mmCIF file of C-alpha atoms in Angstrom:
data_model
loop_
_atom_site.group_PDB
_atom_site.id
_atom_site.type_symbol
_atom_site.label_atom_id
_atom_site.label_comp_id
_atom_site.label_asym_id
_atom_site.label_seq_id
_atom_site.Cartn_x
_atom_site.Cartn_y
_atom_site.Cartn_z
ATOM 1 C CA UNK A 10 150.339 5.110 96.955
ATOM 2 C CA UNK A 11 148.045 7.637 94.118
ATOM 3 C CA UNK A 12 147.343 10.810 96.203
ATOM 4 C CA UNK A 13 144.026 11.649 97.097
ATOM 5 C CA UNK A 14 143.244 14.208 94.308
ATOM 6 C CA UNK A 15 139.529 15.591 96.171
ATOM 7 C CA UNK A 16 141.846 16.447 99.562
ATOM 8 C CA UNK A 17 144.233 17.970 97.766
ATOM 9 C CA UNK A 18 141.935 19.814 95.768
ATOM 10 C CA UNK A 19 139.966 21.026 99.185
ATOM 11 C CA UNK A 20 143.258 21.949 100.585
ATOM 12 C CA UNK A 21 143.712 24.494 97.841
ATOM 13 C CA UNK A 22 140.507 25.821 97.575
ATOM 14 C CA UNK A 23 140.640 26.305 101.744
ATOM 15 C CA UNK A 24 144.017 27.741 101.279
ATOM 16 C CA UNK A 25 143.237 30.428 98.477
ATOM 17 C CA UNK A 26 139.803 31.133 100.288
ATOM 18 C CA UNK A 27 142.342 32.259 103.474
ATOM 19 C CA UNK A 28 144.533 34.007 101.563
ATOM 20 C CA UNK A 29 141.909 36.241 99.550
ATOM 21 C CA UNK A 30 140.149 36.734 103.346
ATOM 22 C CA UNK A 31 143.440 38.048 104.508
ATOM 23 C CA UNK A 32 142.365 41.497 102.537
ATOM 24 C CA UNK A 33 139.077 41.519 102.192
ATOM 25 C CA UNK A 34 138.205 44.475 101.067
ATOM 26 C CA UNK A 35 140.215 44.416 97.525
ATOM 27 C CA UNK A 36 138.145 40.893 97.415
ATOM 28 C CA UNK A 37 135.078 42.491 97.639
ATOM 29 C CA UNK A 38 135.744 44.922 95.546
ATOM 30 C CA UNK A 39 136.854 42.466 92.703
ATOM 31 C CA UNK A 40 133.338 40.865 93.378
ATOM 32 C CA UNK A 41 131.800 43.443 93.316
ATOM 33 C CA UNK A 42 133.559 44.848 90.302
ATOM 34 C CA UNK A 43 133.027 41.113 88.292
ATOM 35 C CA UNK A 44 129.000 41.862 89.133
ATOM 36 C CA UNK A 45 128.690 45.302 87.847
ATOM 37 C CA UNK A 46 130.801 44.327 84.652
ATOM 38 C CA UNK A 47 127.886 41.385 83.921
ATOM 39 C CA UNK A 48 124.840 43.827 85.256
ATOM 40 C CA UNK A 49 126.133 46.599 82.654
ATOM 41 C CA UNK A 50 126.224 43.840 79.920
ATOM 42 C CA UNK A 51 122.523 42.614 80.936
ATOM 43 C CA UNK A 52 121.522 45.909 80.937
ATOM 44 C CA UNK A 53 123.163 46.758 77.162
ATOM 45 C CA UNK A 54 121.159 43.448 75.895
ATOM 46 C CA UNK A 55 117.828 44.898 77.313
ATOM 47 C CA UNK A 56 118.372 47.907 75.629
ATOM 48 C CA UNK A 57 119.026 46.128 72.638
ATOM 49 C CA UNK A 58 115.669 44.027 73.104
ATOM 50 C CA UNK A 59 113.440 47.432 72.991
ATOM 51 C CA UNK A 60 114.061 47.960 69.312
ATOM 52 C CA UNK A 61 114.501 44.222 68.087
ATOM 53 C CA UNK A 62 111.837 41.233 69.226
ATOM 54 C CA UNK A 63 114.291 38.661 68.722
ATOM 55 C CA UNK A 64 117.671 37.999 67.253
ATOM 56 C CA UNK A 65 117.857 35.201 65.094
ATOM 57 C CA UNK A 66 115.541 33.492 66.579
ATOM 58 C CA UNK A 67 116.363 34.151 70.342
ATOM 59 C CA UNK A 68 113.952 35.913 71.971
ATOM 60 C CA UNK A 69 114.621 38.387 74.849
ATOM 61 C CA UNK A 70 114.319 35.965 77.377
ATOM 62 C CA UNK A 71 115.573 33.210 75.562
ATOM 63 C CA UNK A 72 118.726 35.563 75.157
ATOM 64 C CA UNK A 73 118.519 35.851 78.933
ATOM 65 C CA UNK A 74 119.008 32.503 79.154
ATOM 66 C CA UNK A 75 122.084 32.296 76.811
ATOM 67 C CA UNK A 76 123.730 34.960 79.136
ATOM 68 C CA UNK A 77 123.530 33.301 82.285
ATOM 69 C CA UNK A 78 124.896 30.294 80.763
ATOM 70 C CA UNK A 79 127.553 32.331 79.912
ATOM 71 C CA UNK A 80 127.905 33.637 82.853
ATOM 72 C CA UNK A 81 127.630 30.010 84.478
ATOM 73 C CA UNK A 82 130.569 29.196 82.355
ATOM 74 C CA UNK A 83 133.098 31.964 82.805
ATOM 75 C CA UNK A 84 132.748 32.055 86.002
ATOM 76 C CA UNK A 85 133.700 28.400 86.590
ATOM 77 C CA UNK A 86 136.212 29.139 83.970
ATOM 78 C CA UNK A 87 137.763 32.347 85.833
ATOM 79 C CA UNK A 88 137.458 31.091 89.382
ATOM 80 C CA UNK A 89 139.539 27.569 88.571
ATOM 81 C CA UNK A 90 141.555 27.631 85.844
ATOM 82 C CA UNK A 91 142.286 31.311 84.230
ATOM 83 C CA UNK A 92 144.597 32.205 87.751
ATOM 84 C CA UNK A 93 146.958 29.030 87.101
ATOM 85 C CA UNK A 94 147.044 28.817 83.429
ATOM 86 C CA UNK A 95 148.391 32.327 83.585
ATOM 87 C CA UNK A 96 150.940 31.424 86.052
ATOM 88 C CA UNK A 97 152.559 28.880 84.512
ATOM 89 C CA UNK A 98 154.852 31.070 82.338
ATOM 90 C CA UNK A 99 156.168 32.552 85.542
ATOM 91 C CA UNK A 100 156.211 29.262 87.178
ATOM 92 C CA UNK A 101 158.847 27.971 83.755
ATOM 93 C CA UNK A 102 160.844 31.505 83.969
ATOM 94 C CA UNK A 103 161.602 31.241 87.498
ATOM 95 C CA UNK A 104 161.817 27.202 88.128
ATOM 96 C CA UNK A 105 158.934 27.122 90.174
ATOM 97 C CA UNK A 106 157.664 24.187 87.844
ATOM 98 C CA UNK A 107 161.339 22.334 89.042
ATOM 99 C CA UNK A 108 159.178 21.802 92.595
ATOM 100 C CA UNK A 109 156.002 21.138 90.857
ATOM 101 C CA UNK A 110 157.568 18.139 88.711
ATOM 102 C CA UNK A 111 159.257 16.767 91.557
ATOM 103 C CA UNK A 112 155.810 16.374 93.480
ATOM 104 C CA UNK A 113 154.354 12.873 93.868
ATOM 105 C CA UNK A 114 151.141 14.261 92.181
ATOM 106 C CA UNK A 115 149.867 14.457 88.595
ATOM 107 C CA UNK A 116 151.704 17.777 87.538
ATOM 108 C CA UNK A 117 148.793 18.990 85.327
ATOM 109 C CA UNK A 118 146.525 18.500 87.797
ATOM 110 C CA UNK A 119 148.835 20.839 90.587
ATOM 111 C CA UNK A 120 149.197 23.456 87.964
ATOM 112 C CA UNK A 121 145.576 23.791 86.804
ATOM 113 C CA UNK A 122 143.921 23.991 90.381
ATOM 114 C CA UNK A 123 146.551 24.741 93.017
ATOM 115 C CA UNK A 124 144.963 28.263 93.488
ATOM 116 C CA UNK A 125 140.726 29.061 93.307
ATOM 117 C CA UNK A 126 139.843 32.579 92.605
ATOM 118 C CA UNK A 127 137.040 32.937 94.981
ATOM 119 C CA UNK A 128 135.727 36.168 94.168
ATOM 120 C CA UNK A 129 135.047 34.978 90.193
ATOM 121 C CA UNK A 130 132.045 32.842 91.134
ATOM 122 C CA UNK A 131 130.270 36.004 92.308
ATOM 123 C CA UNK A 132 129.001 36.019 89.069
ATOM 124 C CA UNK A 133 127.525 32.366 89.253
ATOM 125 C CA UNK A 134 124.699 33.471 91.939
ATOM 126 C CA UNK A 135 123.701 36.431 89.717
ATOM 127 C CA UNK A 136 123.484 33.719 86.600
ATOM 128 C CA UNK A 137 120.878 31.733 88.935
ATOM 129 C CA UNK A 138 119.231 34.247 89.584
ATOM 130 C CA UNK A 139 118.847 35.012 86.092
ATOM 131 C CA UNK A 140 117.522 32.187 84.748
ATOM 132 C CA UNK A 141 115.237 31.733 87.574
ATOM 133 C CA UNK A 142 113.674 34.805 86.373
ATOM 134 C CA UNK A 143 113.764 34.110 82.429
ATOM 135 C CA UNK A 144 112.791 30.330 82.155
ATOM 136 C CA UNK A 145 109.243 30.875 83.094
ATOM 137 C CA UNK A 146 108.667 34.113 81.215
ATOM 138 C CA UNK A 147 109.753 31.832 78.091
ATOM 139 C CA UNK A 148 106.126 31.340 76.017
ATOM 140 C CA UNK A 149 105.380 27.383 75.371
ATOM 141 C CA UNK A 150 108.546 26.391 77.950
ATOM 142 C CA UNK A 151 107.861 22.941 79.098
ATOM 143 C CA UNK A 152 110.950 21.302 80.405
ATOM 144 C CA UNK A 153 111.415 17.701 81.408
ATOM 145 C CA UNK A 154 113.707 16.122 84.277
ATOM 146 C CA UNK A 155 115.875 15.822 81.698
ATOM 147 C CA UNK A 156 116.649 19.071 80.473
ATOM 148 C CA UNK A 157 117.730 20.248 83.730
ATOM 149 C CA UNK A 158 119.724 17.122 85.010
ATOM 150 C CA UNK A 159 121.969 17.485 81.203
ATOM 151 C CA UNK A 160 122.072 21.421 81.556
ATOM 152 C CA UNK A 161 124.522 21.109 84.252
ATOM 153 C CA UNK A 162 126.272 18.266 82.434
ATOM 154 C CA UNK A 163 126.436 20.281 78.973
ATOM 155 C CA UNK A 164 127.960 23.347 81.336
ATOM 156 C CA UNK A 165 130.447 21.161 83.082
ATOM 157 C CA UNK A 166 131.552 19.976 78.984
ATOM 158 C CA UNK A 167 131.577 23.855 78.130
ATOM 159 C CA UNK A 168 134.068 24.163 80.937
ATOM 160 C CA UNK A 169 136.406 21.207 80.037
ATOM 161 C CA UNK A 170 136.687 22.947 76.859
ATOM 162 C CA UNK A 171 137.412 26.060 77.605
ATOM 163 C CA UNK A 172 139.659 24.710 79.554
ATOM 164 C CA UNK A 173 141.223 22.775 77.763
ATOM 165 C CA UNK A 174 141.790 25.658 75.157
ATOM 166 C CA UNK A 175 143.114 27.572 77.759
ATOM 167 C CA UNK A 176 145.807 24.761 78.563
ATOM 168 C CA UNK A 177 147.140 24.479 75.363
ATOM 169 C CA UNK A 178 147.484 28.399 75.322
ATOM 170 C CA UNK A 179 149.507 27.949 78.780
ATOM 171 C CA UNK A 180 151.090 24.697 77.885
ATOM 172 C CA UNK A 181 153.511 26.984 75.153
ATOM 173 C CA UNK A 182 154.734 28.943 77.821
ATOM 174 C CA UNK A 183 157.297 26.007 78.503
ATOM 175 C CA UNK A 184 158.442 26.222 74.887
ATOM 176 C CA UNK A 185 159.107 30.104 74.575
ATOM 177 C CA UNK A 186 159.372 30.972 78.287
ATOM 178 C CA UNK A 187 156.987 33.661 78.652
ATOM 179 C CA UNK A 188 153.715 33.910 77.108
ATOM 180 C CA UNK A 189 151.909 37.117 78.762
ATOM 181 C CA UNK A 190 149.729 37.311 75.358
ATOM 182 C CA UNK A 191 147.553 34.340 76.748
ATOM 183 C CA UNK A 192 144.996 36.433 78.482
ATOM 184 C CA UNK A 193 144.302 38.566 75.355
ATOM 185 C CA UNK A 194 144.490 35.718 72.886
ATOM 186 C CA UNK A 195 142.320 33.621 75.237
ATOM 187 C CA UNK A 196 139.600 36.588 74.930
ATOM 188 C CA UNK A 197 139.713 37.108 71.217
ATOM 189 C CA UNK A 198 138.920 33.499 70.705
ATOM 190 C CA UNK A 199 136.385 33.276 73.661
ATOM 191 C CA UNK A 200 134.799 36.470 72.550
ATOM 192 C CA UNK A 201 133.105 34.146 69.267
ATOM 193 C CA UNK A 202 130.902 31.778 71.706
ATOM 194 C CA UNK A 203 129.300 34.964 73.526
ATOM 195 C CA UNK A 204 127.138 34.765 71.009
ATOM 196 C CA UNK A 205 124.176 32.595 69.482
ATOM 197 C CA UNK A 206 125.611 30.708 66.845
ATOM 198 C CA UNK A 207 122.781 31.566 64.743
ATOM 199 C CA UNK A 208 124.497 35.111 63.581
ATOM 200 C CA UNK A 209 127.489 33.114 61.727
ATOM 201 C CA UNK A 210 126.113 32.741 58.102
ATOM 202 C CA UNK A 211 127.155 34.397 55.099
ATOM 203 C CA UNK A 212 130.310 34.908 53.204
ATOM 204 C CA UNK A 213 132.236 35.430 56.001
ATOM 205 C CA UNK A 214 129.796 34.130 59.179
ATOM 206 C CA UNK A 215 130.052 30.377 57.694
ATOM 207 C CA UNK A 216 133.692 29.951 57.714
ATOM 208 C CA UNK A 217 133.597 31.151 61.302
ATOM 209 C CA UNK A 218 130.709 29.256 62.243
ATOM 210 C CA UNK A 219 132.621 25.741 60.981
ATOM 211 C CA UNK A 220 136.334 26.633 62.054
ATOM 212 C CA UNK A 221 134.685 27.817 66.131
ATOM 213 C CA UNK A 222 132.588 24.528 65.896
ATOM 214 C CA UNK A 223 134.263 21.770 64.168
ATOM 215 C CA UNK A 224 138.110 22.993 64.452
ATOM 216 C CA UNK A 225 138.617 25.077 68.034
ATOM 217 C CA UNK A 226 135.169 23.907 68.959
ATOM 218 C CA UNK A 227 133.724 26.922 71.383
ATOM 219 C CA UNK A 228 130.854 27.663 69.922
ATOM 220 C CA UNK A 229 129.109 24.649 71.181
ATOM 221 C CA UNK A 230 130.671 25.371 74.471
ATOM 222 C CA UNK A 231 127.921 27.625 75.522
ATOM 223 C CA UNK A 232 125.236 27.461 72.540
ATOM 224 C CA UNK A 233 124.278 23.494 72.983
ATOM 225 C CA UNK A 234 123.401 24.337 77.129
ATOM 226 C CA UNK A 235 121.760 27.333 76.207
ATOM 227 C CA UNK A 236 119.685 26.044 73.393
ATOM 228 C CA UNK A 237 118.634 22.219 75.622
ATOM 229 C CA UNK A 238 117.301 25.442 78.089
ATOM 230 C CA UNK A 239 115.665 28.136 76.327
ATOM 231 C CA UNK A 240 114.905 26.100 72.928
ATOM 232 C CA UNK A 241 113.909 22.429 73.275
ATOM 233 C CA UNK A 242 111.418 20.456 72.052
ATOM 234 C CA UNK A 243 108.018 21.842 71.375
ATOM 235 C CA UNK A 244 109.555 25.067 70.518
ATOM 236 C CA UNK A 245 112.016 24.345 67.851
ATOM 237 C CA UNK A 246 111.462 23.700 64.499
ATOM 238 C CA UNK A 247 111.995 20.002 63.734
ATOM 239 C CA UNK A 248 115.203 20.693 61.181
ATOM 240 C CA UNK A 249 116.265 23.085 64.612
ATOM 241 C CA UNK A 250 115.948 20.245 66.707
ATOM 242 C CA UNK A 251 117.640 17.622 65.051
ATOM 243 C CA UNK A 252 120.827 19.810 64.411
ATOM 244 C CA UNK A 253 120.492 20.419 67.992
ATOM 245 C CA UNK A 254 120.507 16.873 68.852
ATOM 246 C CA UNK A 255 123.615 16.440 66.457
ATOM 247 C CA UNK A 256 125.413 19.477 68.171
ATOM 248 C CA UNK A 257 124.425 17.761 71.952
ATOM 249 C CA UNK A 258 126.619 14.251 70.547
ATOM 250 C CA UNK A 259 129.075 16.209 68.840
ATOM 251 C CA UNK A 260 129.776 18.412 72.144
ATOM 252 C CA UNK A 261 130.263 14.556 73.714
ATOM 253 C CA UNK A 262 132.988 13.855 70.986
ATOM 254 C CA UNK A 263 134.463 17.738 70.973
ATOM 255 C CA UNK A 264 134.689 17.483 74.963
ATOM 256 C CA UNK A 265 136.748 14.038 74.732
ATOM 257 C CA UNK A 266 138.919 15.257 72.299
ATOM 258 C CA UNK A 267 139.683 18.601 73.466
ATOM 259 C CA UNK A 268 140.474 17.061 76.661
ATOM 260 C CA UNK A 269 143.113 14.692 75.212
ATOM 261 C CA UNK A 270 144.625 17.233 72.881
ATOM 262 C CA UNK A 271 145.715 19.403 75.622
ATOM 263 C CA UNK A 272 146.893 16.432 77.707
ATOM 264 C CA UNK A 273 149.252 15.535 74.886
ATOM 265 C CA UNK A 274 150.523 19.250 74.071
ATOM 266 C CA UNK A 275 150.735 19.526 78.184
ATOM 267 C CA UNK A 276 153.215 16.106 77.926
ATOM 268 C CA UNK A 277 155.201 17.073 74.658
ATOM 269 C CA UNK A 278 155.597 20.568 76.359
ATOM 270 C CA UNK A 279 156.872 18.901 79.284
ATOM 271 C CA UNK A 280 159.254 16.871 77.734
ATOM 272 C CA UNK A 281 160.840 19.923 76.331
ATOM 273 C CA UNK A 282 161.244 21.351 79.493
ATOM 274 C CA UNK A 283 164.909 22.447 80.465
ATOM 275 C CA UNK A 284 164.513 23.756 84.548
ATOM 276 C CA UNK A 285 165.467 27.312 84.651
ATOM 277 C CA UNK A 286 168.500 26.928 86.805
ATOM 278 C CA UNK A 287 170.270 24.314 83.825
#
């Protein structure tokens, strides 16, 4: 009989939600510590607005836009994945994954969302907030039905990416037993898509731009959402648009692959797997 993956997922989310209620106070203070972190970096960008009217083509308020999608992003990112992925190299160094295989439940699934981090998605009501406040202040904005029923889609595809990144990062931990460098190699790569795209040219910007977009693709991850927002048609020059419409199908493809990738490094890791007690 296949589990019911939903309930189980519900039971963990319920269960982490208790035990970050248990002390309360350190979880408010990590929300409130997340906030301030993203309110300092809005504030930096506005600063940065008062001597520039536009960067590469993004406007300030365009740019607002591209931060709450961030924001929409990582925080999805932080609050369901980033906890497990970095506790799978102490789940291989002390056997905990030994109980985790021998669960009647897909094991990638229990180690990717058996615990929620609650207090991460603090940032996800400042980030509606934010581009409640930008979209409108946007000259020539006219968005269709459409727009906003694929912005949450192209968000959801940024996520599957990211996490599927992240998996493969985690997934090595089985091979050398310990992998505590995932967090800060999992930022260095992250830090290139918290940024318009746009800025990669040159000698050195293009071979970014194609190997964070074609190769390790996480430049589309937030770019493509951002842009179907804060630069769709009627605003965007026609060449803009139709690389933007090439970008949108390629994010389909990158999503699908990315996705299988890190299934298959997940299963070849697993299959190398000794338990820690042989």
């Amino acid at each position: 009989m296949s589990p019911n993956y939903l309930a189980v997922f519900l039971t963990f989310a319920r269960n982490s939600l208790i035990r970050d209620m248990t002390f309360r106070t350190n979880f408010f203070i990590e929300v409130i510590s997340s906030m301030s972190w993203m309110i300092m970096n809005l504030g930096f960008y506005t600063l940065v607005y008062q001597f520039t009217p536009d960067i590469e083509g993004w406007g300030k308020y365009q740019f607002f836009v591209f931060i709450a999608t961030t924001m929409f992003i990582n925080s999805l990112v932080q609050a369901f994945f980033m906890p497990n992925a970095q506790e799978l190299s102490e789940l291989v160094r002390t056997g905990g994954l030994d109980f985790a295989l021998l669960k009647p439940i897909d094991t990638q699934f229990l180690v990717s969302l058996r615990r929620v981090n609650w207090s991460s998605l603090g940032n996800f009501g400042i980030a509606l907030v934010l581009l409640a406040y930008a979209l409108p202040k946007i000259e020539n904005l006219n968005l269709s039905i459409w727009q906003f029923l694929l912005y949450p889609a192209y968000i959801l595809m940024g996520v599957l990416i990211l996490y599927s990144v992240m998996m493969t990062l985690a997934a090595t931990s089985i091979w050398l037993g310990r992998n505590q460098s995932l967090y800060d190699f999992w930022f260095y790569i992250t830090n290139f898509s918290r940024y318009p795209m746009e800025i990669y040219k040159g000698t050195y910007g293009e071979p970014l731009r194609n190997l964070f977009t074609f190769v390790i693709p996480i430049l589309v991850v937030i770019n493509v959402p951002a842009n179907l927002m804060a630069k769709p048609l009627g605003i965007s020059s026609e060449a803009t648009t139709n690389r933007g419409m090439q970008l949108a199908l390629f994010t389909l493809l990158a999503t699908a692959g990315s996705l299988a990738f890190s299934r298959w490094i997940f299963k070849k890791a697993l299959g190398s797997y000794r338990s820690a007690s042989s």
